[in-house]
Amino acid sequence: MQIMGSLLIINGHWLLAALLFLLVNMSESSPFEGENLPYMTSDVNEVAGMSFDYIVVGGGTAGCPLAATLSHKFSVLLIERGGSPFGNPLIWNKMYYGFALLQTDELASVAQSFTSRDGIPNHRGRVLGGSSAINGAFYSRASSNFVERVGWDEELVKEAYEWVESKIVFKPELTIWQSVVELGLLEAGFLPYNGFSWEHIEGTKIGGTTYDEFGVRHTSADLLAESNPENIKVLLNATVQSIIFHANSTGNETIARGVRFIKSDNSTDQFYEAYLNQPENSTSWGDVILSAGALGSPQILLLSGIGPEKHLKNFSIPLVLDLKGVGKEMQDNPAIALLADTRPEYRLPDTPQVAGIDKDFKFIVEGGILPISLNATRMPIAIKLAFPESKGKLKLNSVDPRQNPSVQFNYLAKQTDLNDCAEMAQLLQRVSRSESITLFLKTEPQNNLISRPHELRDFCKSNVRTYYHYHGGCTVGSVVDSDYKVYGVKGLRVIDGSTLLESPGTNPMGTLLMLGRYQGIKILRDRDNTLKQP
């Protein structure tokens, strides 16, 4: 059936091929479904009232490797608001890359759309595997400078990256279009040529991909196969409403004791609870760990009564801790794009595999082919600003955790960002006008492109978009400490992209996968050291 679908697409009958494929294959398993995966359920009653050493909220890019690692020695509950990615061709089959972003209904789709208060459409993952199940699959490590600035252990970072890469990351075979983009970047001056590399380095490079040689996507959910199945339960289609707290006998210490959750399908508003184990030795208590992403983790803290007191009062949420950094320092990397080909001809979707990195890692260019409907695609070449100065904030829209919070990124609000964007526009024009790209597309180079500074800045303001690399809201030093523990609360951590002060590379997926593994190992080591102390 897949071969037939490909033949039909080649002959132009895309819509028929897509419909046939979906009808026949929606119920089929992906090639690796069920292989050593832990027990998963959507029945909240199988989990309600139970106790675990660790509760990880969010089975996304960081949450899955974190839960898998912790399960080697402790009992773990992983709660994911979405369903399983396995068996869904819109996720695992590369032929349908990007189509998951076209289906974003209110509660059931694997991608959830939201529009920031800036007016920019955006997406977040709502499926086990999180955004690693719907993104461009481009894999890159963070730069060594980034690792040094964050203060991570370099050897453990390397070990964690290699663990991820050995499981779900592959070296791509460049498509024709990606080879053309590669040449266009070199012509535009993105030098040196680095070939294939895991590293985030200046010049033009081929990055890793989470699609294997058969065109099968591997998400962070696949890393759950590395867990101890006896020690982990995965609850799907359940949304955490809030964290359960307990004050100690003196009332001067707030302690996380569990979580309160509801069904994601809106079928009932009934609450369920799961708890942390409470052994006699307080030093052996585990944690509730939020890994719900840059929107989800600050939202849960706010709903739990942790955040700016004035904002919580607006929703009649009882104050647990007046922590003003929650929801602050939200950032997204502003991007602009030019269409390499505006003709209506259909081309197969194509993931970014090559990146051009320039100006001390400040500018990053990629090109792909994205579906915009069931029978039309576009070929954008896009560039992002890696280190914007503009920052925004996140607030609650509702006390319903299934609804998106309100977020504003303030794209290009700082003059330095606007000036950098004008420079990005010039670079983007050089790439799109390169001889390699114009010859491949059989188009004539445009001579009426914008060049004056004010025109470039106006172009940026009118065409700013997202790379979907937003972060912040629970940043290190503001909401969590260097061990990712929430200030002022015992037994509560945040480990995901909400803790980042900047995007770490071409695509943060690799670093978030690493972060889950890295912090899982650190927690295990720290507990071992605590138990060894006299």
Short mmCIF file of C-alpha atoms in Angstrom, two decimals:
data_model
loop_
_atom_site.label_atom_id
_atom_site.label_comp_id
_atom_site.label_asym_id
_atom_site.label_seq_id
_atom_site.Cartn_x
_atom_site.Cartn_y
_atom_site.Cartn_z
CA MET A 1 0.00 0.00 0.00
CA GLN A 2 2.82 2.42 0.80
CA ILE A 3 4.44 1.71 -2.58
CA MET A 4 1.11 2.26 -4.31
CA GLY A 5 0.69 5.53 -2.43
CA SER A 6 4.11 6.69 -3.56
CA LEU A 7 3.34 5.85 -7.20
CA LEU A 8 0.09 7.74 -7.07
CA ILE A 9 1.85 10.76 -5.64
CA ILE A 10 4.45 10.67 -8.37
CA ASN A 11 1.63 10.70 -10.90
CA GLY A 12 0.04 13.70 -9.21
CA HIS A 13 -2.91 11.99 -7.49
CA TRP A 14 -1.88 13.03 -4.00
CA LEU A 15 -5.30 13.45 -2.42
CA LEU A 16 -6.46 9.98 -3.45
CA ALA A 17 -3.19 8.46 -2.24
CA ALA A 18 -3.42 10.19 1.12
CA LEU A 19 -7.00 9.14 1.70
CA LEU A 20 -6.33 5.54 0.69
CA PHE A 21 -3.26 5.36 2.87
CA LEU A 22 -4.97 6.80 5.92
CA LEU A 23 -8.04 4.59 5.57
CA VAL A 24 -5.97 1.44 5.29
CA ASN A 25 -3.15 2.28 7.65
CA MET A 26 -4.54 4.39 10.50
CA SER A 27 -5.11 1.22 12.48
CA GLU A 28 -1.79 -0.31 11.57
CA SER A 29 1.17 -0.32 13.90
CA SER A 30 4.40 1.46 13.17
CA PRO A 31 7.28 -0.96 12.52
CA PHE A 32 8.58 -0.72 16.08
CA GLU A 33 5.36 -0.44 18.08
CA GLY A 34 5.28 -2.39 21.31
CA GLU A 35 8.95 -3.33 21.23
CA ASN A 36 10.02 -3.47 24.89
CA LEU A 37 7.74 -0.57 25.80
CA PRO A 38 6.35 -0.28 29.34
CA TYR A 39 2.71 -0.72 30.22
CA MET A 40 0.52 2.15 29.02
CA THR A 41 -3.09 2.89 29.86
CA SER A 42 -5.69 5.62 29.43
CA ASP A 43 -7.77 4.28 32.32
CA VAL A 44 -7.30 6.78 35.13
CA ASN A 45 -8.71 4.27 37.63
CA GLU A 46 -5.64 2.07 37.13
CA VAL A 47 -3.48 4.85 38.59
CA ALA A 48 -5.76 6.87 40.88
CA GLY A 49 -4.84 6.56 44.55
CA MET A 50 -1.51 4.86 43.87
CA SER A 51 1.89 6.03 45.14
CA PHE A 52 5.22 6.22 43.33
CA ASP A 53 8.77 7.33 44.05
CA TYR A 54 8.65 9.83 41.18
CA ILE A 55 5.81 11.39 39.22
CA VAL A 56 6.85 12.89 35.88
CA VAL A 57 4.27 15.23 34.39
CA GLY A 58 4.60 15.35 30.61
CA GLY A 59 5.79 12.54 28.34
CA GLY A 60 7.51 14.87 25.88
CA THR A 61 11.02 15.40 24.60
CA ALA A 62 12.62 15.59 28.05
CA GLY A 63 10.02 13.67 30.07
CA CYS A 64 10.39 10.28 28.38
CA PRO A 65 14.18 9.89 28.74
CA LEU A 66 13.91 11.24 32.30
CA ALA A 67 11.22 8.74 33.31
CA ALA A 68 13.04 5.86 31.61
CA THR A 69 16.26 6.66 33.46
CA LEU A 70 14.64 7.06 36.90
CA SER A 71 12.79 3.75 36.49
CA HIS A 72 16.07 1.84 36.61
CA LYS A 73 16.03 2.19 40.41
CA PHE A 74 12.69 3.69 41.43
CA SER A 75 8.99 3.45 40.71
CA VAL A 76 7.80 6.08 38.25
CA LEU A 77 4.44 7.36 37.04
CA LEU A 78 4.61 9.20 33.73
CA ILE A 79 1.49 11.25 32.95
CA GLU A 80 0.90 12.43 29.37
CA ARG A 81 -2.05 14.58 28.33
CA GLY A 82 -2.05 13.13 24.79
CA GLY A 83 -2.26 9.62 23.42
CA SER A 84 0.20 7.14 21.96
CA PRO A 85 2.23 8.04 18.85
CA PHE A 86 2.59 4.42 17.81
CA GLY A 87 0.50 3.36 14.84
CA ASN A 88 -0.16 6.91 13.62
CA PRO A 89 1.30 7.37 10.10
CA LEU A 90 1.09 11.17 10.42
CA ILE A 91 3.82 10.82 13.05
CA TRP A 92 6.02 7.92 12.03
CA ASN A 93 5.85 7.92 8.22
CA LYS A 94 8.16 10.53 6.67
CA MET A 95 5.94 10.70 3.60
CA TYR A 96 3.42 12.53 5.80
CA TYR A 97 5.84 14.88 7.50
CA GLY A 98 4.06 18.11 8.44
CA PHE A 99 0.52 16.80 8.04
CA ALA A 100 0.04 16.52 11.80
CA LEU A 101 0.22 20.32 11.94
CA LEU A 102 -2.78 20.58 9.61
CA GLN A 103 -5.05 18.70 12.03
CA THR A 104 -5.24 20.60 15.32
CA ASP A 105 -8.70 20.13 16.79
CA GLU A 106 -9.43 21.19 20.33
CA LEU A 107 -8.75 18.02 22.32
CA ALA A 108 -7.76 14.99 20.25
CA SER A 109 -5.05 15.98 17.75
CA VAL A 110 -1.37 15.18 18.29
CA ALA A 111 -0.52 18.84 17.68
CA GLN A 112 -2.28 21.63 19.52
CA SER A 113 -2.30 25.02 17.83
CA PHE A 114 -2.12 28.33 19.63
CA THR A 115 -1.66 31.92 18.56
CA SER A 116 0.49 34.11 20.74
CA ARG A 117 -0.70 37.57 21.68
CA ASP A 118 1.78 38.78 19.06
CA GLY A 119 -0.56 37.27 16.46
CA ILE A 120 1.88 34.55 15.37
CA PRO A 121 0.43 31.02 14.87
CA ASN A 122 2.33 28.32 16.71
CA HIS A 123 2.07 24.66 17.77
CA ARG A 124 2.83 22.43 20.74
CA GLY A 125 2.91 18.64 20.93
CA ARG A 126 0.01 16.78 22.55
CA VAL A 127 1.12 13.16 22.31
CA LEU A 128 3.55 10.82 24.01
CA GLY A 129 6.85 12.00 22.58
CA GLY A 130 5.73 15.63 22.65
CA SER A 131 7.08 17.93 19.99
CA SER A 132 9.67 15.31 18.98
CA ALA A 133 6.68 13.60 17.31
CA ILE A 134 5.68 16.57 15.14
CA ASN A 135 8.82 18.63 14.51
CA GLY A 136 11.27 18.72 11.61
CA ALA A 137 13.33 15.87 13.14
CA PHE A 138 16.57 17.89 12.84
CA TYR A 139 19.03 16.80 15.54
CA SER A 140 21.98 18.83 16.76
CA ARG A 141 23.90 19.05 19.99
CA ALA A 142 24.28 22.38 21.75
CA SER A 143 27.53 24.27 21.28
CA SER A 144 30.30 23.72 23.82
CA ASN A 145 29.98 27.40 24.78
CA PHE A 146 26.32 26.86 25.66
CA VAL A 147 27.14 23.85 27.86
CA GLU A 148 29.82 25.90 29.62
CA ARG A 149 27.48 28.87 30.18
CA VAL A 150 24.78 26.63 31.64
CA GLY A 151 27.30 24.97 33.94
CA TRP A 152 26.60 21.35 33.08
CA ASP A 153 29.11 18.54 33.59
CA GLU A 154 30.70 18.19 30.14
CA GLU A 155 31.46 14.47 30.46
CA LEU A 156 27.95 13.64 31.61
CA VAL A 157 26.50 15.82 28.83
CA LYS A 158 28.54 13.88 26.27
CA GLU A 159 27.47 10.57 27.79
CA ALA A 160 23.79 11.60 27.73
CA TYR A 161 23.96 12.82 24.12
CA GLU A 162 25.61 9.58 23.02
CA TRP A 163 22.94 7.53 24.80
CA VAL A 164 20.19 9.36 22.89
CA GLU A 165 22.06 9.14 19.59
CA SER A 166 22.60 5.41 19.92
CA LYS A 167 18.84 4.88 20.27
CA ILE A 168 16.89 7.24 18.03
CA VAL A 169 19.19 9.44 15.90
CA PHE A 170 20.51 8.70 12.40
CA LYS A 171 22.72 10.15 9.68
CA PRO A 172 20.48 11.27 6.82
CA GLU A 173 20.86 10.60 3.14
CA LEU A 174 20.33 14.01 1.58
CA THR A 175 17.38 14.44 -0.73
CA ILE A 176 17.92 16.34 -3.98
CA TRP A 177 16.36 19.48 -2.51
CA GLN A 178 18.54 19.33 0.60
CA SER A 179 21.64 18.96 -1.56
CA VAL A 180 20.58 22.07 -3.48
CA VAL A 181 20.02 23.99 -0.23
CA GLU A 182 23.46 22.87 0.92
CA LEU A 183 25.07 24.32 -2.22
CA GLY A 184 23.03 27.49 -1.90
CA LEU A 185 24.25 28.03 1.65
CA LEU A 186 27.86 27.59 0.60
CA GLU A 187 27.42 30.04 -2.29
CA ALA A 188 25.91 32.54 0.16
CA GLY A 189 29.01 32.38 2.33
CA PHE A 190 28.08 29.98 5.14
CA LEU A 191 31.59 28.60 5.50
CA PRO A 192 33.39 26.34 6.20
CA TYR A 193 31.73 23.21 4.89
CA ASN A 194 31.60 20.76 7.80
CA GLY A 195 29.82 17.79 6.26
CA PHE A 196 27.88 15.61 8.69
CA SER A 197 28.26 16.52 12.35
CA TRP A 198 26.39 16.13 15.64
CA GLU A 199 27.99 19.37 16.80
CA HIS A 200 26.57 22.89 16.59
CA ILE A 201 29.37 24.57 14.63
CA GLU A 202 29.64 27.58 12.34
CA GLY A 203 29.40 27.09 8.59
CA THR A 204 27.29 24.65 6.58
CA LYS A 205 26.64 21.23 8.05
CA ILE A 206 24.44 18.17 7.72
CA GLY A 207 22.71 17.44 11.02
CA GLY A 208 21.29 14.26 12.45
CA THR A 209 17.71 13.15 11.96
CA THR A 210 15.25 11.10 13.99
CA TYR A 211 13.97 9.49 10.78
CA ASP A 212 15.72 6.21 10.06
CA GLU A 213 16.74 4.81 6.67
CA PHE A 214 13.23 3.44 6.15
CA GLY A 215 11.59 6.82 6.67
CA VAL A 216 10.32 5.92 10.15
CA ARG A 217 10.37 8.67 12.77
CA HIS A 218 11.73 7.81 16.21
CA THR A 219 10.45 10.04 19.00
CA SER A 220 11.39 10.41 22.65
CA ALA A 221 8.61 7.89 23.35
CA ASP A 222 10.87 5.21 21.85
CA LEU A 223 13.31 5.83 24.72
CA LEU A 224 10.76 4.35 27.10
CA ALA A 225 11.92 0.99 25.74
CA GLU A 226 15.05 1.61 27.82
CA SER A 227 13.07 1.76 31.08
CA ASN A 228 12.62 -0.96 33.67
CA PRO A 229 9.07 -2.13 32.80
CA GLU A 230 8.55 -3.39 36.36
CA ASN A 231 9.05 0.12 37.73
CA ILE A 232 7.07 2.38 35.42
CA LYS A 233 3.46 3.09 34.51
CA VAL A 234 2.50 5.44 31.67
CA LEU A 235 -0.88 7.13 31.96
CA LEU A 236 -2.09 8.59 28.64
CA ASN A 237 -4.86 11.07 27.87
CA ALA A 238 -4.76 12.56 31.37
CA THR A 239 -4.09 16.24 32.09
CA VAL A 240 -2.59 17.38 35.38
CA GLN A 241 -4.66 20.09 37.02
CA SER A 242 -2.39 20.90 39.94
CA ILE A 243 0.22 19.70 42.40
CA ILE A 244 -0.85 18.45 45.83
CA PHE A 245 1.07 20.13 48.65
CA HIS A 246 1.50 19.45 52.34
CA ALA A 247 2.92 21.76 54.99
CA ASN A 248 5.15 20.22 57.63
CA SER A 249 4.24 20.26 61.31
CA THR A 250 5.82 23.66 61.90
CA GLY A 251 4.15 25.12 58.82
CA ASN A 252 7.38 26.64 57.50
CA GLU A 253 8.05 24.18 54.67
CA THR A 254 5.87 23.37 51.66
CA ILE A 255 6.26 19.84 50.35
CA ALA A 256 4.94 18.32 47.10
CA ARG A 257 3.00 15.16 47.85
CA GLY A 258 1.39 14.25 44.52
CA VAL A 259 -0.70 15.49 41.60
CA ARG A 260 -4.35 16.00 40.79
CA PHE A 261 -5.46 15.17 37.22
CA ILE A 262 -8.47 14.89 34.94
CA LYS A 263 -9.28 13.09 31.72
CA SER A 264 -8.10 15.01 28.67
CA ASP A 265 -11.16 14.24 26.57
CA ASN A 266 -13.44 16.61 28.48
CA SER A 267 -15.86 13.73 29.16
CA THR A 268 -15.89 14.51 32.85
CA ASP A 269 -14.57 17.12 35.29
CA GLN A 270 -13.91 14.51 37.96
CA PHE A 271 -10.52 14.81 39.64
CA TYR A 272 -8.18 11.91 40.36
CA GLU A 273 -5.03 11.86 42.44
CA ALA A 274 -1.70 10.07 42.55
CA TYR A 275 0.87 10.43 45.31
CA LEU A 276 4.55 10.27 46.11
CA ASN A 277 5.75 7.47 48.35
CA GLN A 278 6.53 8.71 51.86
CA PRO A 279 9.17 6.44 53.37
CA GLU A 280 10.20 6.92 57.00
CA ASN A 281 13.56 8.38 55.99
CA SER A 282 12.79 11.85 54.60
CA THR A 283 16.06 11.95 52.63
CA SER A 284 14.78 9.14 50.40
CA TRP A 285 11.64 10.95 49.24
CA GLY A 286 11.25 11.41 45.51
CA ASP A 287 9.84 14.32 43.53
CA VAL A 288 7.04 15.54 41.36
CA ILE A 289 8.85 16.61 38.20
CA LEU A 290 7.21 18.91 35.67
CA SER A 291 8.30 18.17 32.10
CA ALA A 292 5.24 19.64 30.43
CA GLY A 293 7.12 22.11 28.23
CA ALA A 294 7.52 25.86 28.04
CA LEU A 295 3.76 26.40 28.09
CA GLY A 296 2.65 23.49 30.26
CA SER A 297 5.08 23.66 33.18
CA PRO A 298 4.55 27.33 34.12
CA GLN A 299 0.82 26.84 33.57
CA ILE A 300 0.74 23.95 36.08
CA LEU A 301 2.73 25.94 38.63
CA LEU A 302 0.29 28.83 38.33
CA LEU A 303 -2.73 26.54 38.62
CA SER A 304 -1.10 25.03 41.71
CA GLY A 305 -0.76 28.42 43.43
CA ILE A 306 2.92 29.05 42.66
CA GLY A 307 3.51 32.33 40.85
CA PRO A 308 2.86 36.08 41.08
CA GLU A 309 0.28 36.63 43.83
CA LYS A 310 -1.60 39.36 41.98
CA HIS A 311 -2.13 37.19 38.90
CA LEU A 312 -3.31 34.20 40.95
CA LYS A 313 -5.87 36.38 42.73
CA ASN A 314 -7.47 37.18 39.37
CA PHE A 315 -8.41 33.48 39.10
CA SER A 316 -9.18 32.96 42.81
CA ILE A 317 -6.31 30.46 43.07
CA PRO A 318 -5.11 30.08 46.69
CA LEU A 319 -1.52 31.26 47.03
CA VAL A 320 1.04 28.60 47.92
CA LEU A 321 4.18 30.58 47.05
CA ASP A 322 4.60 34.08 45.63
CA LEU A 323 7.24 33.18 43.05
CA LYS A 324 7.29 36.09 40.62
CA GLY A 325 9.50 34.43 37.99
CA VAL A 326 6.85 31.91 36.94
CA GLY A 327 5.71 32.73 33.41
CA LYS A 328 8.44 35.35 32.93
CA GLU A 329 11.38 35.38 30.50
CA MET A 330 9.36 33.70 27.76
CA GLN A 331 11.26 33.79 24.48
CA ASP A 332 10.78 32.56 20.96
CA ASN A 333 13.39 32.80 18.23
CA PRO A 334 12.09 35.25 15.63
CA ALA A 335 12.37 33.93 12.10
CA ILE A 336 11.66 35.08 8.58
CA ALA A 337 11.26 33.01 5.45
CA LEU A 338 11.22 33.34 1.68
CA LEU A 339 9.47 30.89 -0.61
CA ALA A 340 11.98 29.29 -2.92
CA ASP A 341 9.24 28.20 -5.33
CA THR A 342 5.80 29.77 -5.54
CA ARG A 343 4.51 27.52 -8.31
CA PRO A 344 1.51 25.31 -7.49
CA GLU A 345 3.33 22.12 -8.46
CA TYR A 346 3.14 19.51 -5.67
CA ARG A 347 6.39 18.27 -4.18
CA LEU A 348 6.84 15.61 -1.51
CA PRO A 349 7.29 16.98 2.03
CA ASP A 350 10.95 17.21 2.97
CA THR A 351 12.49 17.68 6.41
CA PRO A 352 15.40 20.06 7.04
CA GLN A 353 18.67 18.15 6.96
CA VAL A 354 21.20 20.93 6.31
CA ALA A 355 21.85 24.07 8.35
CA GLY A 356 23.83 27.23 7.70
CA ILE A 357 25.18 28.77 10.91
CA ASP A 358 26.74 32.25 10.89
CA LYS A 359 27.79 35.27 12.98
CA ASP A 360 28.99 33.49 16.14
CA PHE A 361 25.99 31.13 16.03
CA LYS A 362 23.57 34.07 15.88
CA PHE A 363 21.91 33.26 12.53
CA ILE A 364 20.69 29.80 11.49
CA VAL A 365 19.24 28.94 8.06
CA GLU A 366 17.35 25.83 6.98
CA GLY A 367 15.14 24.83 4.07
CA GLY A 368 12.39 22.25 3.78
CA ILE A 369 9.15 21.42 1.98
CA LEU A 370 5.99 21.74 4.05
CA PRO A 371 2.41 20.74 3.27
CA ILE A 372 -0.10 23.56 3.49
CA SER A 373 -3.08 21.36 2.58
CA LEU A 374 -3.74 17.79 1.49
CA ASN A 375 -2.58 18.56 -2.05
CA ALA A 376 -0.25 21.56 -1.85
CA THR A 377 3.20 22.24 -0.42
CA ARG A 378 5.54 25.18 -0.02
CA MET A 379 9.34 25.37 -0.14
CA PRO A 380 10.38 27.92 2.48
CA ILE A 381 13.97 28.84 3.20
CA ALA A 382 13.93 30.24 6.73
CA ILE A 383 16.41 31.95 9.02
CA LYS A 384 16.15 32.42 12.78
CA LEU A 385 17.77 34.70 15.32
CA ALA A 386 19.29 32.37 17.92
CA PHE A 387 19.84 34.86 20.75
CA PRO A 388 17.07 37.48 20.80
CA GLU A 389 17.03 40.09 23.56
CA SER A 390 13.25 40.55 23.47
CA LYS A 391 11.33 38.69 26.16
CA GLY A 392 7.67 38.12 26.97
CA LYS A 393 5.48 36.45 29.54
CA LEU A 394 2.90 33.75 30.06
CA LYS A 395 -0.38 34.10 31.94
CA LEU A 396 -3.39 31.94 32.59
CA ASN A 397 -6.41 32.16 30.33
CA SER A 398 -8.50 29.76 32.35
CA VAL A 399 -8.34 27.41 35.31
CA ASP A 400 -8.98 24.54 32.88
CA PRO A 401 -5.54 22.93 32.30
CA ARG A 402 -6.71 21.56 28.94
CA GLN A 403 -6.85 25.09 27.52
CA ASN A 404 -3.78 26.93 26.27
CA PRO A 405 -2.41 29.67 28.50
CA SER A 406 -1.91 33.18 27.11
CA VAL A 407 1.63 33.90 25.95
CA GLN A 408 3.34 36.90 24.40
CA PHE A 409 6.88 36.69 23.07
CA ASN A 410 7.34 40.36 22.02
CA TYR A 411 9.09 39.46 18.77
CA LEU A 412 11.59 42.13 17.64
CA ALA A 413 10.57 44.48 20.46
CA LYS A 414 14.22 45.33 21.12
CA GLN A 415 15.93 47.47 18.50
CA THR A 416 18.95 45.14 18.45
CA ASP A 417 16.68 42.26 17.43
CA LEU A 418 15.12 44.34 14.66
CA ASN A 419 18.55 45.33 13.36
CA ASP A 420 19.69 41.71 13.46
CA CYS A 421 16.56 40.69 11.57
CA ALA A 422 17.35 43.20 8.82
CA GLU A 423 20.74 41.52 8.45
CA MET A 424 19.04 38.12 8.40
CA ALA A 425 16.82 39.28 5.54
CA GLN A 426 19.87 40.13 3.45
CA LEU A 427 21.42 36.73 4.15
CA LEU A 428 18.17 35.01 3.27
CA GLN A 429 18.04 36.80 -0.07
CA ARG A 430 21.59 35.69 -0.86
CA VAL A 431 20.68 32.06 -0.25
CA SER A 432 17.40 32.14 -2.19
CA ARG A 433 19.08 33.93 -5.14
CA SER A 434 22.03 31.52 -5.26
CA GLU A 435 22.82 29.97 -8.61
CA SER A 436 22.24 26.43 -7.31
CA ILE A 437 18.69 27.15 -6.14
CA THR A 438 17.65 29.25 -9.14
CA LEU A 439 18.99 26.65 -11.57
CA PHE A 440 17.28 23.79 -9.74
CA LEU A 441 13.94 25.58 -9.69
CA LYS A 442 14.42 26.97 -13.19
CA THR A 443 13.62 30.48 -12.00
CA GLU A 444 15.21 33.81 -12.77
CA PRO A 445 16.93 35.67 -9.93
CA GLN A 446 14.78 38.56 -8.76
CA ASN A 447 16.23 42.04 -9.19
CA ASN A 448 13.63 43.92 -7.18
CA LEU A 449 14.50 42.56 -3.76
CA ILE A 450 14.52 44.90 -0.78
CA SER A 451 17.87 46.34 0.27
CA ARG A 452 17.39 49.59 2.16
CA PRO A 453 17.64 49.31 5.97
CA HIS A 454 14.16 50.66 6.65
CA GLU A 455 12.68 48.35 4.00
CA LEU A 456 14.44 45.36 5.54
CA ARG A 457 13.16 46.23 9.01
CA ASP A 458 9.63 46.73 7.70
CA PHE A 459 9.87 43.36 5.96
CA CYS A 460 10.87 41.75 9.27
CA LYS A 461 7.99 43.32 11.17
CA SER A 462 5.49 42.18 8.56
CA ASN A 463 6.85 38.68 8.08
CA VAL A 464 8.17 37.54 11.46
CA ARG A 465 7.29 33.92 12.16
CA THR A 466 8.37 31.12 14.48
CA TYR A 467 10.75 28.17 14.32
CA TYR A 468 8.69 26.60 17.15
CA HIS A 469 11.70 26.88 19.48
CA TYR A 470 10.05 28.84 22.27
CA HIS A 471 11.37 28.44 25.81
CA GLY A 472 11.38 30.02 29.27
CA GLY A 473 8.71 30.48 31.93
CA CYS A 474 10.47 28.46 34.66
CA THR A 475 14.05 29.58 34.10
CA VAL A 476 17.09 28.49 36.10
CA GLY A 477 17.97 31.17 38.65
CA SER A 478 14.46 32.58 38.69
CA VAL A 479 12.10 29.65 39.32
CA VAL A 480 14.44 26.67 39.74
CA ASP A 481 17.97 26.30 41.08
CA SER A 482 20.91 24.63 39.34
CA ASP A 483 19.52 21.21 40.33
CA TYR A 484 16.17 22.18 38.73
CA LYS A 485 14.43 22.23 42.12
CA VAL A 486 11.67 24.82 42.47
CA TYR A 487 12.64 27.51 44.96
CA GLY A 488 10.74 27.37 48.23
CA VAL A 489 9.17 23.94 47.71
CA LYS A 490 10.50 20.54 48.66
CA GLY A 491 10.01 17.59 46.33
CA LEU A 492 9.25 19.62 43.18
CA ARG A 493 11.40 20.06 40.10
CA VAL A 494 11.04 21.34 36.54
CA ILE A 495 13.09 19.64 33.81
CA ASP A 496 12.27 20.77 30.26
CA GLY A 497 12.60 23.69 27.85
CA SER A 498 10.83 26.08 30.22
CA THR A 499 14.05 26.24 32.26
CA LEU A 500 16.19 27.48 29.34
CA LEU A 501 17.28 31.11 29.11
CA GLU A 502 18.19 30.68 25.44
CA SER A 503 17.69 28.19 22.64
CA PRO A 504 20.74 25.89 22.59
CA GLY A 505 21.18 25.23 18.88
CA THR A 506 19.68 24.78 15.47
CA ASN A 507 16.91 22.73 17.06
CA PRO A 508 16.61 22.34 20.85
CA MET A 509 15.22 18.80 20.54
CA GLY A 510 18.64 17.17 20.88
CA THR A 511 19.52 19.11 24.00
CA LEU A 512 16.13 18.47 25.64
CA LEU A 513 16.47 14.74 24.95
CA MET A 514 19.92 14.94 26.52
CA LEU A 515 18.62 17.02 29.44
CA GLY A 516 16.09 14.36 30.44
CA ARG A 517 18.76 11.66 30.48
CA TYR A 518 21.35 13.96 32.11
CA GLN A 519 19.11 15.03 34.98
CA GLY A 520 17.84 11.48 35.48
CA ILE A 521 21.40 10.23 35.96
CA LYS A 522 22.20 13.16 38.26
CA ILE A 523 19.19 12.45 40.45
CA LEU A 524 20.14 8.77 40.72
CA ARG A 525 23.75 9.63 41.58
CA ASP A 526 22.74 12.26 44.12
CA ARG A 527 20.42 9.80 45.88
CA ASP A 528 23.14 7.15 45.93
CA ASN A 529 25.56 9.64 47.49
CA THR A 530 22.96 10.69 50.08
CA LEU A 531 22.35 7.09 51.12
CA LYS A 532 26.11 6.47 51.46
CA GLN A 533 26.56 9.35 53.86
CA PRO A 534 26.96 8.28 57.51
#
